[in-house]
Coordinates of C-alpha atoms and ligand atoms in Angstrom, one line a residue:
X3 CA 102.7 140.8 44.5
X4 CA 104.7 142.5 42.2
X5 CA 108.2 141.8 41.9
X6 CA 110.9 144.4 41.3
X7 CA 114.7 144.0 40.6
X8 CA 116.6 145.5 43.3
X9 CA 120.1 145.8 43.3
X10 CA 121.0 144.3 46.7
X11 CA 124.4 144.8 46.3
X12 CA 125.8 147.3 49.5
X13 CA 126.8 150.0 47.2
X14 CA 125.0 153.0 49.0
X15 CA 122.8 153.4 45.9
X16 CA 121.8 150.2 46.3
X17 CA 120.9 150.4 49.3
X18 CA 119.0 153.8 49.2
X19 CA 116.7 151.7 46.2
X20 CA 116.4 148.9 48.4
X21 CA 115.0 150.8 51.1
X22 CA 112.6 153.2 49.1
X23 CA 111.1 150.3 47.1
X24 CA 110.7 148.6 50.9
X25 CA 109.2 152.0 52.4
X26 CA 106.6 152.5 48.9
X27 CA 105.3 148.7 49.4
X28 CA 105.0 149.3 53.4
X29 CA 102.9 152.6 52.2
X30 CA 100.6 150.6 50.1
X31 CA 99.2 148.8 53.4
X32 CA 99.7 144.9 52.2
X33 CA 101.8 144.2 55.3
X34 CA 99.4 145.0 57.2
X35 CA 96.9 142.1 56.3
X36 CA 97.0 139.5 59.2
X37 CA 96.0 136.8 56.4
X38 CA 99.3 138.4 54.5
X39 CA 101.1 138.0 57.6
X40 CA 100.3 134.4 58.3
X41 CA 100.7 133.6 54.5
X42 CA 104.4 135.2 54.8
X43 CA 105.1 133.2 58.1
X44 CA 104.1 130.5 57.0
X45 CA 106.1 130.2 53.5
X46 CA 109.2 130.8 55.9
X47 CA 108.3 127.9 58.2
X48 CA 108.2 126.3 54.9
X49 CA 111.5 126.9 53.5
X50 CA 113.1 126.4 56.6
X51 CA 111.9 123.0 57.4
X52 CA 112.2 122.2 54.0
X53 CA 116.0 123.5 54.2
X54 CA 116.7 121.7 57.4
X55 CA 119.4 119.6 56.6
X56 CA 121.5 122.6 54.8
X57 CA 120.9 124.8 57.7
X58 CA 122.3 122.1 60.0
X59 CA 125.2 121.6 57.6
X60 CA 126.0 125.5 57.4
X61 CA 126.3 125.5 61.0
X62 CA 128.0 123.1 61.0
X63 CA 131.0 124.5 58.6
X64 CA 130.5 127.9 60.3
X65 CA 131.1 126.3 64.1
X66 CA 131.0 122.8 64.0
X67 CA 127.8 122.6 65.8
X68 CA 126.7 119.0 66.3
X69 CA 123.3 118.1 64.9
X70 CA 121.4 118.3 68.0
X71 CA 122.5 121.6 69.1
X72 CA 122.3 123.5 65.6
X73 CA 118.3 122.0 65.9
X74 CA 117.6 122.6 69.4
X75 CA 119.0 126.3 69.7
X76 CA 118.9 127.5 66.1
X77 CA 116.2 126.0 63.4
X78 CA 114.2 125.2 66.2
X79 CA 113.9 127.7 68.6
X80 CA 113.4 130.2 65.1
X81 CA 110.2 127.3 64.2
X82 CA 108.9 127.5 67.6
X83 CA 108.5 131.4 67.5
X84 CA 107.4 131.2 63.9
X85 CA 104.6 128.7 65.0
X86 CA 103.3 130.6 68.0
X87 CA 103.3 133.9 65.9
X88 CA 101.2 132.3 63.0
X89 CA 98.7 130.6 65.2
X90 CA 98.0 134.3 67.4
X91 CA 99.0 137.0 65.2
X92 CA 95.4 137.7 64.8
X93 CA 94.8 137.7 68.7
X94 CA 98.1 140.4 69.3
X95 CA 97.1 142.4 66.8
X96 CA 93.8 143.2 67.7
X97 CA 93.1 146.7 69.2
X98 CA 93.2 146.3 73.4
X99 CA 90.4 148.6 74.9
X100 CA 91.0 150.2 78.1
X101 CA 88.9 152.2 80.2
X102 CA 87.9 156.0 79.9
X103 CA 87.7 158.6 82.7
X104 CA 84.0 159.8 83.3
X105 CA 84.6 163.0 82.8
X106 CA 85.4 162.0 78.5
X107 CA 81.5 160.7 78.2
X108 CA 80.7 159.7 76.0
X109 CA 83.9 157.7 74.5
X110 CA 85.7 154.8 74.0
X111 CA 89.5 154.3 74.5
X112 CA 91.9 151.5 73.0
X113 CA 95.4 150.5 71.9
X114 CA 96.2 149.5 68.6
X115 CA 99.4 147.7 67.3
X116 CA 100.7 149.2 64.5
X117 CA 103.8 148.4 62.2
X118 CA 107.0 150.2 62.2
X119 CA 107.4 150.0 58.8
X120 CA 110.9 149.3 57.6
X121 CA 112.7 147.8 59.7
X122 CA 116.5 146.6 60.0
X123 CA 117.7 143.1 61.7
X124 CA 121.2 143.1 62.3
X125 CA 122.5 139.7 63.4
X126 CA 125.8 138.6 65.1
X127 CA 128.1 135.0 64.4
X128 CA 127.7 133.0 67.3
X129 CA 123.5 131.8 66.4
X130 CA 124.1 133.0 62.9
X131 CA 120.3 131.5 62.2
X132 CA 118.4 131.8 65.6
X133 CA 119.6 135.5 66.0
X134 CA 118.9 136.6 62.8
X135 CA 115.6 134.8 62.0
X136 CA 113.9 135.5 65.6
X137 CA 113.7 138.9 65.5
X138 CA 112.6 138.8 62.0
X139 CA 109.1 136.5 63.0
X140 CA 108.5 139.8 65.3
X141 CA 108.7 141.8 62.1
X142 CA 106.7 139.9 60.2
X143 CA 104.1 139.1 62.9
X144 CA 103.8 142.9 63.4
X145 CA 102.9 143.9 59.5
X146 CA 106.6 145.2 58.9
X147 CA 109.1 145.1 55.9
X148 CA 112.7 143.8 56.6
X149 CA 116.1 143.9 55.6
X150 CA 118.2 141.1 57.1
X151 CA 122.2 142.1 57.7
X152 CA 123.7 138.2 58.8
X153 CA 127.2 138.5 60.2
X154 CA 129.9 138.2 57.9
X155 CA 131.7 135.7 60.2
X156 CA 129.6 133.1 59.5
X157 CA 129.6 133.2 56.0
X158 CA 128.0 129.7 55.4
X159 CA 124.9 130.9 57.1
X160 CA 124.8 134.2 55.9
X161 CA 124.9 132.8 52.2
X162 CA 122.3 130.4 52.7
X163 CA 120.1 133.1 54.3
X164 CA 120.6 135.4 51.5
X165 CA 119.6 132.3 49.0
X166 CA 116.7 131.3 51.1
X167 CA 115.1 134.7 51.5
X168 CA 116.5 136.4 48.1
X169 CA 115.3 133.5 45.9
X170 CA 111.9 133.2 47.6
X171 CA 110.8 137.0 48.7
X172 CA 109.5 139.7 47.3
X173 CA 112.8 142.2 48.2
X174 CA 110.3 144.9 48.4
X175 CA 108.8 142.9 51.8
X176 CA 111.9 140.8 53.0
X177 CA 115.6 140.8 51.6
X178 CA 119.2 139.8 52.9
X179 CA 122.0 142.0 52.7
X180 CA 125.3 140.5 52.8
X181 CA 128.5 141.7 54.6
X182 CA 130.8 142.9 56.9
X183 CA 131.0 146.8 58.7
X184 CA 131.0 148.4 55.6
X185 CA 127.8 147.3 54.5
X186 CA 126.1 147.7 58.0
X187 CA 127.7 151.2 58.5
X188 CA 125.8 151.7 54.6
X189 CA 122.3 150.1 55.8
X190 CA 123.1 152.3 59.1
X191 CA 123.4 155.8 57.6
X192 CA 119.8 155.2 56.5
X193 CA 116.2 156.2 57.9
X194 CA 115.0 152.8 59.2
X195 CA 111.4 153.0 61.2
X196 CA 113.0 150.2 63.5
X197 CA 116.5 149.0 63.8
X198 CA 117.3 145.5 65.8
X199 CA 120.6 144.8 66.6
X200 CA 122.3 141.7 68.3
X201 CA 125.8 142.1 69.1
X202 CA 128.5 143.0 71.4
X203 CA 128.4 146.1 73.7
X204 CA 130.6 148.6 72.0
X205 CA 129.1 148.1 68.1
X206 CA 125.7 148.4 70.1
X207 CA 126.7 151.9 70.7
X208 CA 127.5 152.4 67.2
X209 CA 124.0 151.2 66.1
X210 CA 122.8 153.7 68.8
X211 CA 124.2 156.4 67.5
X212 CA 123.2 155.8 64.3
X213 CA 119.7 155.2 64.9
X214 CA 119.6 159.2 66.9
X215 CA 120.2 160.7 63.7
X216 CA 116.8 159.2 62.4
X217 CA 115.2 159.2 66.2
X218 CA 115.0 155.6 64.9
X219 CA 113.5 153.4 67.7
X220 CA 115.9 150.3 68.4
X221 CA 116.4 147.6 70.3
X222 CA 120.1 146.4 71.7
X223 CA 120.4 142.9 72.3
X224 CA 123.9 143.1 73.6
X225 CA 126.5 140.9 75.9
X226 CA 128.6 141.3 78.9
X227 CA 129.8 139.3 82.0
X228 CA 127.0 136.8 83.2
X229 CA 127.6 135.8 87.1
X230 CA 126.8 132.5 88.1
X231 CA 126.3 131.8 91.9
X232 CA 126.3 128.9 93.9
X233 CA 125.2 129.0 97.2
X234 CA 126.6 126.0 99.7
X235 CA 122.9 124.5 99.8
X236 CA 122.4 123.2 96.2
X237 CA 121.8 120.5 94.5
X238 CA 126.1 119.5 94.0
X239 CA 125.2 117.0 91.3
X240 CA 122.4 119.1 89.0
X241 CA 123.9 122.2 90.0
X242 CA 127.2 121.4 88.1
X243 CA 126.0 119.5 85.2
X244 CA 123.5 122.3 84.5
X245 CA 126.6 125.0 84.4
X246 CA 128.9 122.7 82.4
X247 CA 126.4 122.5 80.2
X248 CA 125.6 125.9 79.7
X249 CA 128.9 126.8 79.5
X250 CA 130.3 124.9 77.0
X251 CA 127.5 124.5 74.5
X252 CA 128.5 126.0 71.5
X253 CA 132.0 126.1 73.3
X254 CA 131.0 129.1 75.6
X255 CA 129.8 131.2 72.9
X256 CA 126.7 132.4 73.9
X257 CA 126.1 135.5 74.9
X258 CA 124.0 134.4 78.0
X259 CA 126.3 131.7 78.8
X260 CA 127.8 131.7 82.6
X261 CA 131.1 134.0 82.4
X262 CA 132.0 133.4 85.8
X263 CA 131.4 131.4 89.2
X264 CA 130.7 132.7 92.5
X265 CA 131.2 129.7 94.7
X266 CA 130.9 129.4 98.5
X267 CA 134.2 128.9 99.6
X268 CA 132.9 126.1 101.3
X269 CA 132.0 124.1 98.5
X270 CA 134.3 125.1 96.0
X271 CA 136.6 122.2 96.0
X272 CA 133.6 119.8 95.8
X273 CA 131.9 121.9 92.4
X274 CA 135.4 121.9 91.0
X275 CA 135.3 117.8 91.2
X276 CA 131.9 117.8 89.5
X277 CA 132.5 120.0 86.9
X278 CA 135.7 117.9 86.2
X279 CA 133.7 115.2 86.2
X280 CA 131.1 116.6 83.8
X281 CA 133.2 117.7 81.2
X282 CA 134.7 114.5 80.9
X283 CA 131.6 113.0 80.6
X284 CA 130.2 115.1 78.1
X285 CA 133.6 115.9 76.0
X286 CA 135.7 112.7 77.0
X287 CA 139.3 112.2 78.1
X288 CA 140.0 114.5 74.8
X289 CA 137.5 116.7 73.9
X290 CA 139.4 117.8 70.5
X291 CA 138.1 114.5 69.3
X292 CA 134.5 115.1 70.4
X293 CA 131.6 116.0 67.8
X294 CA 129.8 117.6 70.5
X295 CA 132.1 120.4 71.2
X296 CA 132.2 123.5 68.1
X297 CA 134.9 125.4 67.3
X298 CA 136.2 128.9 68.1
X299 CA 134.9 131.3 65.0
X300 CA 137.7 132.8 63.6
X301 CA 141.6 133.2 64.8
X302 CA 141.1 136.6 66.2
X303 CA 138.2 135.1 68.8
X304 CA 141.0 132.5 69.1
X305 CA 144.0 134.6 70.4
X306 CA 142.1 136.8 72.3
X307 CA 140.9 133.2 74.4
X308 CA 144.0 131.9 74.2
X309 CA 145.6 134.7 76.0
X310 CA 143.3 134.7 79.3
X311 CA 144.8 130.9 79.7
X312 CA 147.8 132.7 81.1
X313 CA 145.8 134.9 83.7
X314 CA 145.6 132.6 86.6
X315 CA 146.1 128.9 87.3
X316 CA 144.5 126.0 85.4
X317 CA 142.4 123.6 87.0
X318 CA 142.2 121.6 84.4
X319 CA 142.0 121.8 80.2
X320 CA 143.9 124.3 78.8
X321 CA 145.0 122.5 75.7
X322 CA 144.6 124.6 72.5
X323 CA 145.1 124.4 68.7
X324 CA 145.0 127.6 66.8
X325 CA 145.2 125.5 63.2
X326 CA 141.8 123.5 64.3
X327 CA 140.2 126.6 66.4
X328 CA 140.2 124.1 69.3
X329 CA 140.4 125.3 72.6
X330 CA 139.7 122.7 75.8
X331 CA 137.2 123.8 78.1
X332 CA 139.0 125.2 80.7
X333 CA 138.5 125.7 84.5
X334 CA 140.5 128.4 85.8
X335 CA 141.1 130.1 89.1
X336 CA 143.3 132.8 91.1
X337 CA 143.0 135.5 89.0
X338 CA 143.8 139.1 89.4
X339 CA 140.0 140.5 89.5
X340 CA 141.4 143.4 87.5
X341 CA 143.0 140.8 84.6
X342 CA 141.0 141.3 81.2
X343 CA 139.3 137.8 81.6
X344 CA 137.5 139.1 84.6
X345 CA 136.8 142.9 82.8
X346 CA 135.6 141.4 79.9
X347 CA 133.1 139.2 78.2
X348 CA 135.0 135.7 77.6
X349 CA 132.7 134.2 75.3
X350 CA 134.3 131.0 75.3
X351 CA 135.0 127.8 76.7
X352 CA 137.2 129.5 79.4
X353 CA 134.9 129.0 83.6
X354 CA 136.8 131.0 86.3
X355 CA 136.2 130.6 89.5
X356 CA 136.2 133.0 92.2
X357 CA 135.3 131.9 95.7
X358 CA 133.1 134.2 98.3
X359 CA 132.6 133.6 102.5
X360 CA 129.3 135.9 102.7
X361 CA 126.4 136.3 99.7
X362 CA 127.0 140.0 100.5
X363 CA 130.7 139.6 99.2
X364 CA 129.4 138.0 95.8
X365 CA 126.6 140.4 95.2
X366 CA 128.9 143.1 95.9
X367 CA 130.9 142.3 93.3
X368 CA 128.3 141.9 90.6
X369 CA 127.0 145.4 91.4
X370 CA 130.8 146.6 90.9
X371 CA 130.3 145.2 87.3
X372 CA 127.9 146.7 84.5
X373 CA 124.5 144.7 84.6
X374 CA 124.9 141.6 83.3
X375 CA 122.4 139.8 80.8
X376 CA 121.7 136.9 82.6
X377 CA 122.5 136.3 86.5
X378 CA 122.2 132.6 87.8
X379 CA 121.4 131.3 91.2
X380 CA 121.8 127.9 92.4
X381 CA 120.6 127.3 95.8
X382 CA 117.7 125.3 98.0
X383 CA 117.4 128.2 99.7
X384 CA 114.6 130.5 98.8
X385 CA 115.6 133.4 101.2
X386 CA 118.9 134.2 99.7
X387 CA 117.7 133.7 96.2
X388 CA 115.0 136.3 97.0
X389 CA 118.0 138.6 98.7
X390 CA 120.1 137.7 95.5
X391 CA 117.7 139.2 92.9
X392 CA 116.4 142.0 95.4
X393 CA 119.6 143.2 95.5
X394 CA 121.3 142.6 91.8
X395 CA 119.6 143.7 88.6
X396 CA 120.1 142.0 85.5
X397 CA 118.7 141.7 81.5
X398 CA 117.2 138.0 83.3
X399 CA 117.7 135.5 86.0
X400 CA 117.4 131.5 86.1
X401 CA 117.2 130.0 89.3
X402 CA 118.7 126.6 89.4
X403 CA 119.9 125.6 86.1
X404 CA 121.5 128.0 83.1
X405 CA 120.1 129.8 79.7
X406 CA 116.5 127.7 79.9
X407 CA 115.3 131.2 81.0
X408 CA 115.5 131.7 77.0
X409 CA 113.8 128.7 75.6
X410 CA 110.0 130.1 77.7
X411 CA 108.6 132.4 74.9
X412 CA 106.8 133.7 77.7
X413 CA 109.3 135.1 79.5
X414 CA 110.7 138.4 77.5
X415 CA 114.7 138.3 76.6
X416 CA 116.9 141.0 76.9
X417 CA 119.3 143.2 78.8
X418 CA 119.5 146.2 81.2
X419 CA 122.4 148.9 81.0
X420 CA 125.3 148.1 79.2
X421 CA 123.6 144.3 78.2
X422 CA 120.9 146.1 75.9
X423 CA 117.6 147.7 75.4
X424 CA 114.3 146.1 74.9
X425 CA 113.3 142.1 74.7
X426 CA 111.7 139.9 72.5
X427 CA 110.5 136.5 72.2
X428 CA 107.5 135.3 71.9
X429 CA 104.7 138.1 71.7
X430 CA 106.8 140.2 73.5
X431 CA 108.5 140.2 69.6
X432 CA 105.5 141.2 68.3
X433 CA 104.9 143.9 70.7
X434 CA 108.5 145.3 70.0
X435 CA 108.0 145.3 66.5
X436 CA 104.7 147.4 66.9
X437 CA 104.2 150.8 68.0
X438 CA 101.3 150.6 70.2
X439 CA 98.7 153.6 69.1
X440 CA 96.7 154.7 72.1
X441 CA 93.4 155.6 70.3
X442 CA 90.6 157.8 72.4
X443 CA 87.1 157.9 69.8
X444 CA 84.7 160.4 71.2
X445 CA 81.3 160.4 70.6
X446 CA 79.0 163.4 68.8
X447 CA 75.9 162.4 71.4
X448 CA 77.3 165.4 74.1
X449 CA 79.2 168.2 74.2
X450 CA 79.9 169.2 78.0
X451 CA 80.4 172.9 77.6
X452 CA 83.0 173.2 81.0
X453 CA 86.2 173.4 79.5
X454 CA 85.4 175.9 77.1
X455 CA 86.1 179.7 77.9
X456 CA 85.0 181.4 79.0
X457 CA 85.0 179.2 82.1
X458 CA 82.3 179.2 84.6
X459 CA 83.9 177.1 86.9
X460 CA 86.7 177.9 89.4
X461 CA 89.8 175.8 90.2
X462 CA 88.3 174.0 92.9
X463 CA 85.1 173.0 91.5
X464 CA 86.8 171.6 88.6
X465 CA 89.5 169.8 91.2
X466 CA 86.7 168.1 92.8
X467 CA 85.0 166.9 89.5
X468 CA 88.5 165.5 88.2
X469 CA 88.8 163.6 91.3
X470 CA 85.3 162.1 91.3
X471 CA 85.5 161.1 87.7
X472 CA 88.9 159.0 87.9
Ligands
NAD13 P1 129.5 142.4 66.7 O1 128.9 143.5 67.5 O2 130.9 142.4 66.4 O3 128.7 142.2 65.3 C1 127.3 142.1 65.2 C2 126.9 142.6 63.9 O4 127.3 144.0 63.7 C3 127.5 141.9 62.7 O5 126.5 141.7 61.7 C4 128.5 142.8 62.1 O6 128.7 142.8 60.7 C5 128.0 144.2 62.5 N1 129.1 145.1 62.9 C6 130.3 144.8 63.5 N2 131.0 146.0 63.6 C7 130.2 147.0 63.2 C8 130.4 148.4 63.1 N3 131.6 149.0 63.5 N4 129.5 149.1 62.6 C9 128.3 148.6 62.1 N5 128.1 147.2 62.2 C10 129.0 146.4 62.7 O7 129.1 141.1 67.5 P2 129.6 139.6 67.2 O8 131.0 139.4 67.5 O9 129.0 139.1 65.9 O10 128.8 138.8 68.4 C11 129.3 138.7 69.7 C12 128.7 139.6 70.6 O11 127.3 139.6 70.5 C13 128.9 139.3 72.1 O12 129.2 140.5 72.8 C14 127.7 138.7 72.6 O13 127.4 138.7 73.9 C15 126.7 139.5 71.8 N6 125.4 138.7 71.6 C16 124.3 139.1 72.3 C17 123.2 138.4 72.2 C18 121.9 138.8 72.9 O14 120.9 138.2 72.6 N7 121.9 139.7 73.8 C19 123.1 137.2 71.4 C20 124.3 136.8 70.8 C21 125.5 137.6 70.9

């Protein structure tokens, strides 16, 4: 592989270089080389276990992520993807044969996966390592070239990214760019054969935008308000400690992390007690003292939490401190359902809780929203989950228990509406990064003269054979 200096610096010169050298060493074909592929896959694998411990330790100066977490849903969940791609990269990329009509005898008919070509991973703050390295085994898996734009709110990440990749790529196949909107809006004005962003709603319409000046293909992995029901016949004990969990891990910011409960009235007094109970026995009596609960990612993220606190009333937390980024998980309820923390996406530690007396009075107020990312569903019973995702649309669902949905790679992640386009994971991120080439080879052995002119057949007759031959 030969290696070329590239300025990678977001000057749009820069940039314009960094692209072209990517879009000559896509043109040459070497990407396209399943044993290339795995080679590349599985140097990254490499590097990344090798760099465990200062991934963990960058997450943990960008968030304060405990161990456990920034392993589980970070280097992880990006080594699990790597390993499935490297082990059946050369099964997805084989050309699928379909069938052919009988009237094209003699032929054969298929679908090839081919590469993009150069494509563009945009990343946000709150996975800074899962979301910016997953999409990227999709890229490589599918023969592409990639630049990799980390967010600039996690800086630790982003710079150890940049190192990892800069020090250990060929920039022509795989570089980092560094930086905040300047440098995106730079990588943006560019012709990119596949743009990936993950983000929040409103950029995602930037990105969009952007991409229609190239008819650049893109996927939109995007947020907004996830509902979270809970019917009267669940599972009390599971069914809280499941939310609490998925709530507060990474201290609510996740962008497929419950935003809100819908609670039969019924039983809301007796979830409320659990989920006290739960986050005391996760967090403790002080959960400021607790290693297991990260930090909010930057003063603005802060305020803007901060702020909802004084929406409704406090069940219980509430405590903050702006100098440690610390706010308490917090249950909240009674609400105004026109307030700001019930228009939009909390992404934080903050639960409310809203309670319904008929399903149709909960599903009635999801459909009033935009379609979430995620909707949960905890009940025993089977008939009003059925009614429940019958009657709701969403990016995904998870009966019973909260984000899991995400760690199946064979279940394809991603939104619907205003929560994104496309989904990944798994081979469905190979199949995202691939354009898939229908391919019809017809054969010299016959030449059926009928749809030449002049015709000798009239409409019907040639009605009749189009039937038959389906
Ligand atoms: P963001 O949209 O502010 O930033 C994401 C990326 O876009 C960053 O790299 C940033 O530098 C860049 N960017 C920001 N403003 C830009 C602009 N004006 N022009 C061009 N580029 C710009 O998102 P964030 O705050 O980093 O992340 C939080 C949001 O991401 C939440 O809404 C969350 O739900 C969503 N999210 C979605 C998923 C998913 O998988 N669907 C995962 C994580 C986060």
């Amino acid at each position: 592989m030969s290696v070329v200096t590239i300025n990678t610096e977001a000057d749009t010169a820069g940039i314009k270089d960094l692209i072209k050298a990517q879009r000559n060493y896509f043109s040459t074909g070497v990407t396209k080389d399943i044993a290339f592929r795995k080679q590349q896959m599985n140097k990254l694998k490499k590097l990344i276990e090798e760099n465990e411990d200062r991934i963990v330790e960058a997450l943990h100066k960008d968030l304060r992520k405990h161990e456990f977490e920034a392993y589980a849903t970070e280097v992880g969940f990006v080594l699990v993807d790597l390993k499935k791609a490297i082990s059946n990269v050369g099964k997805w990329a084989k050309p699928r044969k379909v069938g052919t009509p009988l009237f094209q005898f003699k032929a054969k008919s298929y679908v090839k996966p081919d590469p993009y070509g150069v494509t563009l991973v945009i990343a946000p703050w709150n996975y800074p390592f899962q979301l910016l390295f997953a999409p990227v085994v999709g890229a490589m898996s599918a023969g592409n070239t990639v630049v990799l734009k980390p967010s600039e709110l996690a800086p630790h990440t982003s710079k150890l990214a940049a190192e990892l990749i800069n020090n250990n790529f060929d920039p022509e196949y795989m570089v980092v760019v560094e930086g905040g909107i300047p440098e995106s809006q730079a990588l943006l004005a560019e012709r990119f054969d596949y743009i990936f962003f993950t983000g929040g709603t409103a950029v995602g319409k930037i990105v969009y935008q952007a991409a229609a000046k190239h008819l650049t293909p893109v996927t939109l992995e995007l947020g907004g308000k996830s509902p979270c029901i809970i019917d009267k016949d669940t599972h009390l004990k599971y069914t809280a400690k499941r939310i609490v969990w998925g709530k507060f891990v990474n201290a609510g910011q996740t962008c497929i992390a419950p935003d809100y409960i819908l609670v039969d009235r019924k039983i809301k007094d007796k979830v409320i007690e659990k989920f006290k109970h739960y986050i005391k026995s996760f967090y403790g009596d002080d959960p400021q003292q607790s290693e297991y609960l990260p930090r909010i990612i930057n003063e603005r993220h802060f305020d803007r939490l901060k702020s909802y606190l004084s929406e409704g009333n406090i069940i219980s937390g509430g405590r903050t401190d702006r100098d440690d980024l610390y706010i308490e998980p917090t249950l909240i309820d009674g609400m105004s359902l026109d307030s700001p923390i019930m228009q939009e996406e909390i992404f934080g530690p903050i639960l409310p809780i809203i309670a319904y007396d008929k399903l149709s009075d909960a599903i009635n107020m999801i459909n009033g929203k935009s379609k979430p990312l995620a909707l949960y569903m905890f009940s025993k019973n089977n008939k009003k989950i059925n009614r429940v995702l019958e009657e709701t649309t969403a990016g995904g669902a998870c009966i019973n228990d909260t984000l899991m949905h995400i760690a199946n790679p064979e279940l394809p992640f991603g939104g619907v509406g205003d929560s994104g386009i496309g989904a990944y994971h798994g081979e469905s991120s190979f199949e995202l990064f691939s354009h898939l080439k229908s391919v019809l080879h017809r054969s010299f052995l016959i030449d059926d003269p009928v749809r030449y002119a002049p015709y000798k057949l009239g409409r019907g007759t040639i009605k009749k054979i189009m039937d038959w031959t389906l």
